[in-house]
Amino acid sequence: MAGVSKHTLRFWEKTLSGVIVPLRTKGRQRRYTKHHLKIVSQIKQFKKDGLSLNEIRERMAEKDSLEKENGKENRIDLLANQIAEVVKASIYDFLSNDD
């Protein structure tokens, strides 16, 4: 799904220490979420831009610290957007049933 070989994913997991931490089943199989796929896409783009793994690790750490600082604000924005989508859907349903 990510367009990256299993070998590469495992290498990135090990080398980027903590940037990609997949979920594990009881049988120890790796399970990746949509969030993991976004991270992999970002790493692929960094590699395409010519960044080294050390530079990628630094950028991802900076991004992580910024997200933690803005986490509360981001959650509030996310919740507001979700509420707006529910309201839009309700209004659309209401207007559609008005026919």
PDB file of N, CA and C in Angstrom:
ATOM      1  N   MET A   1       0.819  -1.201   0.000  1.00  0.00           N
ATOM      2  CA  MET A   1       0.000   0.000   0.000  1.00  0.00           C
ATOM      3  C   MET A   1       0.858   1.257   0.000  1.00  0.00           C
ATOM      4  N   ALA A   2       1.985   1.205   0.670  1.00  0.00           N
ATOM      5  CA  ALA A   2       2.850   2.382   0.774  1.00  0.00           C
ATOM      6  C   ALA A   2       3.844   2.455  -0.379  1.00  0.00           C
ATOM      7  N   GLY A   3       3.933   1.394  -1.160  1.00  0.00           N
ATOM      8  CA  GLY A   3       4.886   1.394  -2.258  1.00  0.00           C
ATOM      9  C   GLY A   3       6.323   1.239  -1.798  1.00  0.00           C
ATOM     10  N   VAL A   4       6.504   0.595  -0.652  1.00  0.00           N
ATOM     11  CA  VAL A   4       7.831   0.385  -0.082  1.00  0.00           C
ATOM     12  C   VAL A   4       7.941  -1.100   0.274  1.00  0.00           C
ATOM     13  N   SER A   5       9.092  -1.675   0.027  1.00  0.00           N
ATOM     14  CA  SER A   5       9.271  -3.093   0.336  1.00  0.00           C
ATOM     15  C   SER A   5       9.268  -3.336   1.843  1.00  0.00           C
ATOM     16  N   LYS A   6       8.967  -4.583   2.211  1.00  0.00           N
ATOM     17  CA  LYS A   6       8.989  -4.950   3.637  1.00  0.00           C
ATOM     18  C   LYS A   6      10.372  -4.705   4.229  1.00  0.00           C
ATOM     19  N   HIS A   7      11.372  -5.045   3.451  1.00  0.00           N
ATOM     20  CA  HIS A   7      12.758  -4.863   3.900  1.00  0.00           C
ATOM     21  C   HIS A   7      13.034  -3.389   4.221  1.00  0.00           C
ATOM     22  N   THR A   8      12.586  -2.502   3.342  1.00  0.00           N
ATOM     23  CA  THR A   8      12.805  -1.067   3.544  1.00  0.00           C
ATOM     24  C   THR A   8      12.051  -0.568   4.773  1.00  0.00           C
ATOM     25  N   LEU A   9      10.798  -1.006   4.934  1.00  0.00           N
ATOM     26  CA  LEU A   9      10.026  -0.596   6.112  1.00  0.00           C
ATOM     27  C   LEU A   9      10.724  -1.014   7.398  1.00  0.00           C
ATOM     28  N   ARG A  10      11.192  -2.248   7.444  1.00  0.00           N
ATOM     29  CA  ARG A  10      11.877  -2.735   8.649  1.00  0.00           C
ATOM     30  C   ARG A  10      13.166  -1.951   8.896  1.00  0.00           C
ATOM     31  N   PHE A  11      13.879  -1.645   7.807  1.00  0.00           N
ATOM     32  CA  PHE A  11      15.104  -0.863   7.933  1.00  0.00           C
ATOM     33  C   PHE A  11      14.797   0.525   8.496  1.00  0.00           C
ATOM     34  N   TRP A  12      13.757   1.177   7.967  1.00  0.00           N
ATOM     35  CA  TRP A  12      13.382   2.496   8.451  1.00  0.00           C
ATOM     36  C   TRP A  12      12.940   2.432   9.910  1.00  0.00           C
ATOM     37  N   GLU A  13      12.177   1.391  10.276  1.00  0.00           N
ATOM     38  CA  GLU A  13      11.756   1.235  11.666  1.00  0.00           C
ATOM     39  C   GLU A  13      12.974   1.225  12.588  1.00  0.00           C
ATOM     40  N   LYS A  14      13.979   0.470  12.189  1.00  0.00           N
ATOM     41  CA  LYS A  14      15.181   0.319  13.015  1.00  0.00           C
ATOM     42  C   LYS A  14      16.038   1.588  12.983  1.00  0.00           C
ATOM     43  N   THR A  15      16.297   2.104  11.798  1.00  0.00           N
ATOM     44  CA  THR A  15      17.212   3.225  11.624  1.00  0.00           C
ATOM     45  C   THR A  15      16.631   4.542  12.136  1.00  0.00           C
ATOM     46  N   LEU A  16      15.357   4.765  11.918  1.00  0.00           N
ATOM     47  CA  LEU A  16      14.739   6.031  12.318  1.00  0.00           C
ATOM     48  C   LEU A  16      14.226   5.994  13.753  1.00  0.00           C
ATOM     49  N   SER A  17      14.509   4.942  14.447  1.00  0.00           N
ATOM     50  CA  SER A  17      14.224   4.750  15.875  1.00  0.00           C
ATOM     51  C   SER A  17      13.046   5.542  16.425  1.00  0.00           C
ATOM     52  N   GLY A  18      11.890   4.940  16.335  1.00  0.00           N
ATOM     53  CA  GLY A  18      10.709   5.520  16.944  1.00  0.00           C
ATOM     54  C   GLY A  18       9.839   6.338  16.021  1.00  0.00           C
ATOM     55  N   VAL A  19      10.292   6.614  14.817  1.00  0.00           N
ATOM     56  CA  VAL A  19       9.478   7.391  13.885  1.00  0.00           C
ATOM     57  C   VAL A  19       8.325   6.529  13.367  1.00  0.00           C
ATOM     58  N   ILE A  20       8.634   5.277  13.048  1.00  0.00           N
ATOM     59  CA  ILE A  20       7.607   4.329  12.619  1.00  0.00           C
ATOM     60  C   ILE A  20       7.594   3.196  13.645  1.00  0.00           C
ATOM     61  N   VAL A  21       6.504   3.083  14.366  1.00  0.00           N
ATOM     62  CA  VAL A  21       6.356   1.998  15.342  1.00  0.00           C
ATOM     63  C   VAL A  21       5.026   1.309  15.048  1.00  0.00           C
ATOM     64  N   PRO A  22       5.074   0.231  14.258  1.00  0.00           N
ATOM     65  CA  PRO A  22       3.821  -0.432  13.895  1.00  0.00           C
ATOM     66  C   PRO A  22       3.193  -1.167  15.076  1.00  0.00           C
ATOM     67  N   LEU A  23       1.898  -1.357  14.976  1.00  0.00           N
ATOM     68  CA  LEU A  23       1.201  -2.172  15.962  1.00  0.00           C
ATOM     69  C   LEU A  23       1.605  -3.618  15.727  1.00  0.00           C
ATOM     70  N   ARG A  24       1.496  -4.456  16.740  1.00  0.00           N
ATOM     71  CA  ARG A  24       1.867  -5.868  16.615  1.00  0.00           C
ATOM     72  C   ARG A  24       0.695  -6.744  17.028  1.00  0.00           C
ATOM     73  N   THR A  25       0.492  -7.831  16.280  1.00  0.00           N
ATOM     74  CA  THR A  25      -0.518  -8.812  16.651  1.00  0.00           C
ATOM     75  C   THR A  25       0.090  -9.735  17.699  1.00  0.00           C
ATOM     76  N   LYS A  26      -0.721 -10.629  18.233  1.00  0.00           N
ATOM     77  CA  LYS A  26      -0.204 -11.599  19.203  1.00  0.00           C
ATOM     78  C   LYS A  26       0.870 -12.471  18.562  1.00  0.00           C
ATOM     79  N   GLY A  27       0.751 -12.696  17.259  1.00  0.00           N
ATOM     80  CA  GLY A  27       1.741 -13.484  16.531  1.00  0.00           C
ATOM     81  C   GLY A  27       2.943 -12.663  16.097  1.00  0.00           C
ATOM     82  N   ARG A  28       3.034 -11.404  16.579  1.00  0.00           N
ATOM     83  CA  ARG A  28       4.150 -10.482  16.303  1.00  0.00           C
ATOM     84  C   ARG A  28       4.172  -9.954  14.872  1.00  0.00           C
ATOM     85  N   GLN A  29       3.070 -10.066  14.137  1.00  0.00           N
ATOM     86  CA  GLN A  29       3.021  -9.481  12.803  1.00  0.00           C
ATOM     87  C   GLN A  29       2.836  -7.972  12.922  1.00  0.00           C
ATOM     88  N   ARG A  30       3.430  -7.256  11.994  1.00  0.00           N
ATOM     89  CA  ARG A  30       3.316  -5.800  12.000  1.00  0.00           C
ATOM     90  C   ARG A  30       1.982  -5.389  11.379  1.00  0.00           C
ATOM     91  N   ARG A  31       1.362  -4.386  11.979  1.00  0.00           N
ATOM     92  CA  ARG A  31       0.129  -3.807  11.450  1.00  0.00           C
ATOM     93  C   ARG A  31       0.324  -2.305  11.366  1.00  0.00           C
ATOM     94  N   TYR A  32       0.114  -1.762  10.186  1.00  0.00           N
ATOM     95  CA  TYR A  32       0.316  -0.337   9.960  1.00  0.00           C
ATOM     96  C   TYR A  32      -1.036   0.363   9.851  1.00  0.00           C
ATOM     97  N   THR A  33      -1.133   1.553  10.412  1.00  0.00           N
ATOM     98  CA  THR A  33      -2.347   2.364  10.348  1.00  0.00           C
ATOM     99  C   THR A  33      -2.218   3.399   9.233  1.00  0.00           C
ATOM    100  N   LYS A  34      -3.282   4.145   9.020  1.00  0.00           N
ATOM    101  CA  LYS A  34      -3.233   5.239   8.038  1.00  0.00           C
ATOM    102  C   LYS A  34      -2.178   6.271   8.444  1.00  0.00           C
ATOM    103  N   HIS A  35      -2.047   6.472   9.730  1.00  0.00           N
ATOM    104  CA  HIS A  35      -1.031   7.414  10.226  1.00  0.00           C
ATOM    105  C   HIS A  35       0.367   6.937   9.830  1.00  0.00           C
ATOM    106  N   HIS A  36       0.620   5.650   9.972  1.00  0.00           N
ATOM    107  CA  HIS A  36       1.911   5.095   9.576  1.00  0.00           C
ATOM    108  C   HIS A  36       2.146   5.305   8.076  1.00  0.00           C
ATOM    109  N   LEU A  37       1.091   5.113   7.283  1.00  0.00           N
ATOM    110  CA  LEU A  37       1.230   5.282   5.832  1.00  0.00           C
ATOM    111  C   LEU A  37       1.572   6.731   5.476  1.00  0.00           C
ATOM    112  N   LYS A  38       1.010   7.680   6.221  1.00  0.00           N
ATOM    113  CA  LYS A  38       1.350   9.090   5.997  1.00  0.00           C
ATOM    114  C   LYS A  38       2.816   9.347   6.319  1.00  0.00           C
ATOM    115  N   ILE A  39       3.291   8.750   7.397  1.00  0.00           N
ATOM    116  CA  ILE A  39       4.694   8.913   7.777  1.00  0.00           C
ATOM    117  C   ILE A  39       5.602   8.324   6.706  1.00  0.00           C
ATOM    118  N   VAL A  40       5.251   7.131   6.224  1.00  0.00           N
ATOM    119  CA  VAL A  40       6.051   6.478   5.180  1.00  0.00           C
ATOM    120  C   VAL A  40       6.070   7.345   3.921  1.00  0.00           C
ATOM    121  N   SER A  41       4.929   7.904   3.559  1.00  0.00           N
ATOM    122  CA  SER A  41       4.875   8.792   2.386  1.00  0.00           C
ATOM    123  C   SER A  41       5.775  10.004   2.576  1.00  0.00           C
ATOM    124  N   GLN A  42       5.777  10.542   3.773  1.00  0.00           N
ATOM    125  CA  GLN A  42       6.616  11.699   4.049  1.00  0.00           C
ATOM    126  C   GLN A  42       8.095  11.323   3.978  1.00  0.00           C
ATOM    127  N   ILE A  43       8.449  10.172   4.515  1.00  0.00           N
ATOM    128  CA  ILE A  43       9.834   9.708   4.447  1.00  0.00           C
ATOM    129  C   ILE A  43      10.243   9.504   2.997  1.00  0.00           C
ATOM    130  N   LYS A  44       9.354   8.903   2.203  1.00  0.00           N
ATOM    131  CA  LYS A  44       9.649   8.705   0.777  1.00  0.00           C
ATOM    132  C   LYS A  44       9.914  10.035   0.094  1.00  0.00           C
ATOM    133  N   GLN A  45       9.126  11.050   0.417  1.00  0.00           N
ATOM    134  CA  GLN A  45       9.310  12.366  -0.190  1.00  0.00           C
ATOM    135  C   GLN A  45      10.636  12.971   0.243  1.00  0.00           C
ATOM    136  N   PHE A  46      10.972  12.846   1.524  1.00  0.00           N
ATOM    137  CA  PHE A  46      12.263  13.338   2.006  1.00  0.00           C
ATOM    138  C   PHE A  46      13.409  12.653   1.278  1.00  0.00           C
ATOM    139  N   LYS A  47      13.302  11.328   1.092  1.00  0.00           N
ATOM    140  CA  LYS A  47      14.344  10.583   0.379  1.00  0.00           C
ATOM    141  C   LYS A  47      14.434  11.072  -1.065  1.00  0.00           C
ATOM    142  N   LYS A  48      13.284  11.312  -1.680  1.00  0.00           N
ATOM    143  CA  LYS A  48      13.243  11.810  -3.059  1.00  0.00           C
ATOM    144  C   LYS A  48      13.902  13.184  -3.156  1.00  0.00           C
ATOM    145  N   ASP A  49      13.753  13.977  -2.092  1.00  0.00           N
ATOM    146  CA  ASP A  49      14.359  15.312  -2.045  1.00  0.00           C
ATOM    147  C   ASP A  49      15.850  15.262  -1.732  1.00  0.00           C
ATOM    148  N   GLY A  50      16.364  14.054  -1.473  1.00  0.00           N
ATOM    149  CA  GLY A  50      17.799  13.895  -1.260  1.00  0.00           C
ATOM    150  C   GLY A  50      18.264  13.975   0.182  1.00  0.00           C
ATOM    151  N   LEU A  51      17.347  13.927   1.138  1.00  0.00           N
ATOM    152  CA  LEU A  51      17.742  13.998   2.544  1.00  0.00           C
ATOM    153  C   LEU A  51      18.301  12.663   3.009  1.00  0.00           C
ATOM    154  N   SER A  52      19.275  12.721   3.903  1.00  0.00           N
ATOM    155  CA  SER A  52      19.831  11.511   4.508  1.00  0.00           C
ATOM    156  C   SER A  52      18.881  11.028   5.595  1.00  0.00           C
ATOM    157  N   LEU A  53      19.094   9.808   6.065  1.00  0.00           N
ATOM    158  CA  LEU A  53      18.252   9.283   7.142  1.00  0.00           C
ATOM    159  C   LEU A  53      18.413  10.106   8.419  1.00  0.00           C
ATOM    160  N   ASN A  54      19.617  10.604   8.684  1.00  0.00           N
ATOM    161  CA  ASN A  54      19.822  11.468   9.859  1.00  0.00           C
ATOM    162  C   ASN A  54      19.006  12.751   9.736  1.00  0.00           C
ATOM    163  N   GLU A  55      19.024  13.352   8.557  1.00  0.00           N
ATOM    164  CA  GLU A  55      18.245  14.582   8.334  1.00  0.00           C
ATOM    165  C   GLU A  55      16.758  14.301   8.441  1.00  0.00           C
ATOM    166  N   ILE A  56      16.320  13.151   7.934  1.00  0.00           N
ATOM    167  CA  ILE A  56      14.901  12.780   8.032  1.00  0.00           C
ATOM    168  C   ILE A  56      14.519  12.605   9.496  1.00  0.00           C
ATOM    169  N   ARG A  57      15.359  11.925  10.263  1.00  0.00           N
ATOM    170  CA  ARG A  57      15.099  11.707  11.690  1.00  0.00           C
ATOM    171  C   ARG A  57      14.956  13.050  12.401  1.00  0.00           C
ATOM    172  N   GLU A  58      15.845  13.999  12.096  1.00  0.00           N
ATOM    173  CA  GLU A  58      15.792  15.326  12.714  1.00  0.00           C
ATOM    174  C   GLU A  58      14.506  16.063  12.344  1.00  0.00           C
ATOM    175  N   ARG A  59      14.153  16.011  11.072  1.00  0.00           N
ATOM    176  CA  ARG A  59      12.926  16.698  10.623  1.00  0.00           C
ATOM    177  C   ARG A  59      11.693  16.095  11.269  1.00  0.00           C
ATOM    178  N   MET A  60      11.667  14.763  11.347  1.00  0.00           N
ATOM    179  CA  MET A  60      10.508  14.093  11.946  1.00  0.00           C
ATOM    180  C   MET A  60      10.432  14.413  13.444  1.00  0.00           C
ATOM    181  N   ALA A  61      11.572  14.519  14.113  1.00  0.00           N
ATOM    182  CA  ALA A  61      11.592  14.874  15.536  1.00  0.00           C
ATOM    183  C   ALA A  61      11.083  16.299  15.735  1.00  0.00           C
ATOM    184  N   GLU A  62      11.502  17.221  14.850  1.00  0.00           N
ATOM    185  CA  GLU A  62      11.012  18.604  14.924  1.00  0.00           C
ATOM    186  C   GLU A  62       9.508  18.640  14.727  1.00  0.00           C
ATOM    187  N   LYS A  63       9.040  17.909  13.746  1.00  0.00           N
ATOM    188  CA  LYS A  63       7.608  17.862  13.455  1.00  0.00           C
ATOM    189  C   LYS A  63       6.847  17.298  14.644  1.00  0.00           C
ATOM    190  N   ASP A  64       7.379  16.250  15.258  1.00  0.00           N
ATOM    191  CA  ASP A  64       6.732  15.621  16.407  1.00  0.00           C
ATOM    192  C   ASP A  64       6.629  16.593  17.578  1.00  0.00           C
ATOM    193  N   SER A  65       7.709  17.347  17.824  1.00  0.00           N
ATOM    194  CA  SER A  65       7.677  18.290  18.945  1.00  0.00           C
ATOM    195  C   SER A  65       6.689  19.424  18.673  1.00  0.00           C
ATOM    196  N   LEU A  66       6.609  19.882  17.427  1.00  0.00           N
ATOM    197  CA  LEU A  66       5.628  20.920  17.084  1.00  0.00           C
ATOM    198  C   LEU A  66       4.208  20.400  17.239  1.00  0.00           C
ATOM    199  N   GLU A  67       3.985  19.144  16.826  1.00  0.00           N
ATOM    200  CA  GLU A  67       2.650  18.562  16.953  1.00  0.00           C
ATOM    201  C   GLU A  67       2.260  18.427  18.420  1.00  0.00           C
ATOM    202  N   LYS A  68       3.214  18.081  19.264  1.00  0.00           N
ATOM    203  CA  LYS A  68       2.907  17.969  20.690  1.00  0.00           C
ATOM    204  C   LYS A  68       2.550  19.330  21.267  1.00  0.00           C
ATOM    205  N   GLU A  69       3.270  20.379  20.837  1.00  0.00           N
ATOM    206  CA  GLU A  69       2.968  21.730  21.305  1.00  0.00           C
ATOM    207  C   GLU A  69       1.584  22.170  20.855  1.00  0.00           C
ATOM    208  N   ASN A  70       1.261  21.838  19.615  1.00  0.00           N
ATOM    209  CA  ASN A  70      -0.015  22.266  19.046  1.00  0.00           C
ATOM    210  C   ASN A  70      -1.094  21.203  19.176  1.00  0.00           C
ATOM    211  N   GLY A  71      -0.814  20.132  19.887  1.00  0.00           N
ATOM    212  CA  GLY A  71      -1.735  19.005  19.976  1.00  0.00           C
ATOM    213  C   GLY A  71      -3.124  19.373  20.434  1.00  0.00           C
ATOM    214  N   LYS A  72      -3.205  20.164  21.485  1.00  0.00           N
ATOM    215  CA  LYS A  72      -4.508  20.538  22.021  1.00  0.00           C
ATOM    216  C   LYS A  72      -5.281  21.362  21.006  1.00  0.00           C
ATOM    217  N   GLU A  73      -4.596  22.322  20.392  1.00  0.00           N
ATOM    218  CA  GLU A  73      -5.245  23.150  19.377  1.00  0.00           C
ATOM    219  C   GLU A  73      -5.670  22.308  18.183  1.00  0.00           C
ATOM    220  N   ASN A  74      -4.820  21.369  17.778  1.00  0.00           N
ATOM    221  CA  ASN A  74      -5.150  20.506  16.648  1.00  0.00           C
ATOM    222  C   ASN A  74      -6.363  19.642  16.950  1.00  0.00           C
ATOM    223  N   ARG A  75      -6.446  19.128  18.179  1.00  0.00           N
ATOM    224  CA  ARG A  75      -7.597  18.293  18.545  1.00  0.00           C
ATOM    225  C   ARG A  75      -8.874  19.123  18.534  1.00  0.00           C
ATOM    226  N   ILE A  76      -8.788  20.356  19.000  1.00  0.00           N
ATOM    227  CA  ILE A  76      -9.952  21.235  18.996  1.00  0.00           C
ATOM    228  C   ILE A  76     -10.381  21.520  17.556  1.00  0.00           C
ATOM    229  N   ASP A  77      -9.417  21.817  16.691  1.00  0.00           N
ATOM    230  CA  ASP A  77      -9.728  22.061  15.281  1.00  0.00           C
ATOM    231  C   ASP A  77     -10.330  20.821  14.627  1.00  0.00           C
ATOM    232  N   LEU A  78      -9.773  19.653  14.927  1.00  0.00           N
ATOM    233  CA  LEU A  78     -10.280  18.407  14.369  1.00  0.00           C
ATOM    234  C   LEU A  78     -11.715  18.176  14.808  1.00  0.00           C
ATOM    235  N   LEU A  79     -11.977  18.371  16.086  1.00  0.00           N
ATOM    236  CA  LEU A  79     -13.334  18.199  16.601  1.00  0.00           C
ATOM    237  C   LEU A  79     -14.289  19.193  15.950  1.00  0.00           C
ATOM    238  N   ALA A  80     -13.866  20.442  15.814  1.00  0.00           N
ATOM    239  CA  ALA A  80     -14.709  21.456  15.177  1.00  0.00           C
ATOM    240  C   ALA A  80     -15.015  21.078  13.732  1.00  0.00           C
ATOM    241  N   ASN A  81     -14.026  20.575  13.019  1.00  0.00           N
ATOM    242  CA  ASN A  81     -14.245  20.154  11.638  1.00  0.00           C
ATOM    243  C   ASN A  81     -15.201  18.968  11.561  1.00  0.00           C
ATOM    244  N   GLN A  82     -15.068  18.026  12.487  1.00  0.00           N
ATOM    245  CA  GLN A  82     -15.965  16.877  12.499  1.00  0.00           C
ATOM    246  C   GLN A  82     -17.400  17.314  12.789  1.00  0.00           C
ATOM    247  N   ILE A  83     -17.568  18.230  13.725  1.00  0.00           N
ATOM    248  CA  ILE A  83     -18.900  18.746  14.044  1.00  0.00           C
ATOM    249  C   ILE A  83     -19.486  19.461  12.836  1.00  0.00           C
ATOM    250  N   ALA A  84     -18.658  20.253  12.164  1.00  0.00           N
ATOM    251  CA  ALA A  84     -19.129  20.971  10.974  1.00  0.00           C
ATOM    252  C   ALA A  84     -19.597  19.989   9.904  1.00  0.00           C
ATOM    253  N   GLU A  85     -18.871  18.886   9.722  1.00  0.00           N
ATOM    254  CA  GLU A  85     -19.266  17.881   8.723  1.00  0.00           C
ATOM    255  C   GLU A  85     -20.593  17.226   9.097  1.00  0.00           C
ATOM    256  N   VAL A  86     -20.795  16.949  10.385  1.00  0.00           N
ATOM    257  CA  VAL A  86     -22.059  16.356  10.839  1.00  0.00           C
ATOM    258  C   VAL A  86     -23.206  17.325  10.603  1.00  0.00           C
ATOM    259  N   VAL A  87     -22.976  18.591  10.917  1.00  0.00           N
ATOM    260  CA  VAL A  87     -24.012  19.607  10.712  1.00  0.00           C
ATOM    261  C   VAL A  87     -24.331  19.738   9.225  1.00  0.00           C
ATOM    262  N   LYS A  88     -23.305  19.788   8.371  1.00  0.00           N
ATOM    263  CA  LYS A  88     -23.533  19.877   6.926  1.00  0.00           C
ATOM    264  C   LYS A  88     -24.345  18.690   6.433  1.00  0.00           C
ATOM    265  N   ALA A  89     -23.992  17.491   6.883  1.00  0.00           N
ATOM    266  CA  ALA A  89     -24.703  16.285   6.457  1.00  0.00           C
ATOM    267  C   ALA A  89     -26.151  16.321   6.928  1.00  0.00           C
ATOM    268  N   SER A  90     -26.377  16.777   8.153  1.00  0.00           N
ATOM    269  CA  SER A  90     -27.740  16.869   8.684  1.00  0.00           C
ATOM    270  C   SER A  90     -28.566  17.875   7.893  1.00  0.00           C
ATOM    271  N   ILE A  91     -27.983  19.014   7.587  1.00  0.00           N
ATOM    272  CA  ILE A  91     -28.692  20.031   6.800  1.00  0.00           C
ATOM    273  C   ILE A  91     -28.997  19.492   5.408  1.00  0.00           C
ATOM    274  N   TYR A  92     -28.038  18.826   4.804  1.00  0.00           N
ATOM    275  CA  TYR A  92     -28.255  18.253   3.476  1.00  0.00           C
ATOM    276  C   TYR A  92     -29.381  17.231   3.510  1.00  0.00           C
ATOM    277  N   ASP A  93     -29.366  16.338   4.514  1.00  0.00           N
ATOM    278  CA  ASP A  93     -30.432  15.342   4.648  1.00  0.00           C
ATOM    279  C   ASP A  93     -31.774  16.008   4.852  1.00  0.00           C
ATOM    280  N   PHE A  94     -31.801  17.046   5.698  1.00  0.00           N
ATOM    281  CA  PHE A  94     -33.043  17.758   5.971  1.00  0.00           C
ATOM    282  C   PHE A  94     -33.593  18.391   4.691  1.00  0.00           C
ATOM    283  N   LEU A  95     -32.737  19.062   3.947  1.00  0.00           N
ATOM    284  CA  LEU A  95     -33.167  19.722   2.720  1.00  0.00           C
ATOM    285  C   LEU A  95     -33.546  18.723   1.633  1.00  0.00           C
ATOM    286  N   SER A  96     -32.886  17.579   1.599  1.00  0.00           N
ATOM    287  CA  SER A  96     -33.190  16.557   0.598  1.00  0.00           C
ATOM    288  C   SER A  96     -34.532  15.905   0.856  1.00  0.00           C
ATOM    289  N   ASN A  97     -34.896  15.754   2.131  1.00  0.00           N
ATOM    290  CA  ASN A  97     -36.163  15.131   2.496  1.00  0.00           C
ATOM    291  C   ASN A  97     -37.321  16.097   2.398  1.00  0.00           C
ATOM    292  N   ASP A  98     -37.022  17.360   2.169  1.00  0.00           N
ATOM    293  CA  ASP A  98     -38.049  18.401   2.104  1.00  0.00           C
ATOM    294  C   ASP A  98     -38.816  18.338   0.784  1.00  0.00           C
ATOM    295  N   ASP A  99     -38.277  17.608  -0.208  1.00  0.00           N
ATOM    296  CA  ASP A  99     -38.893  17.530  -1.547  1.00  0.00           C
ATOM    297  C   ASP A  99     -40.251  17.004  -1.449  1.00  0.00           C
TER     298      ASP A  99
END
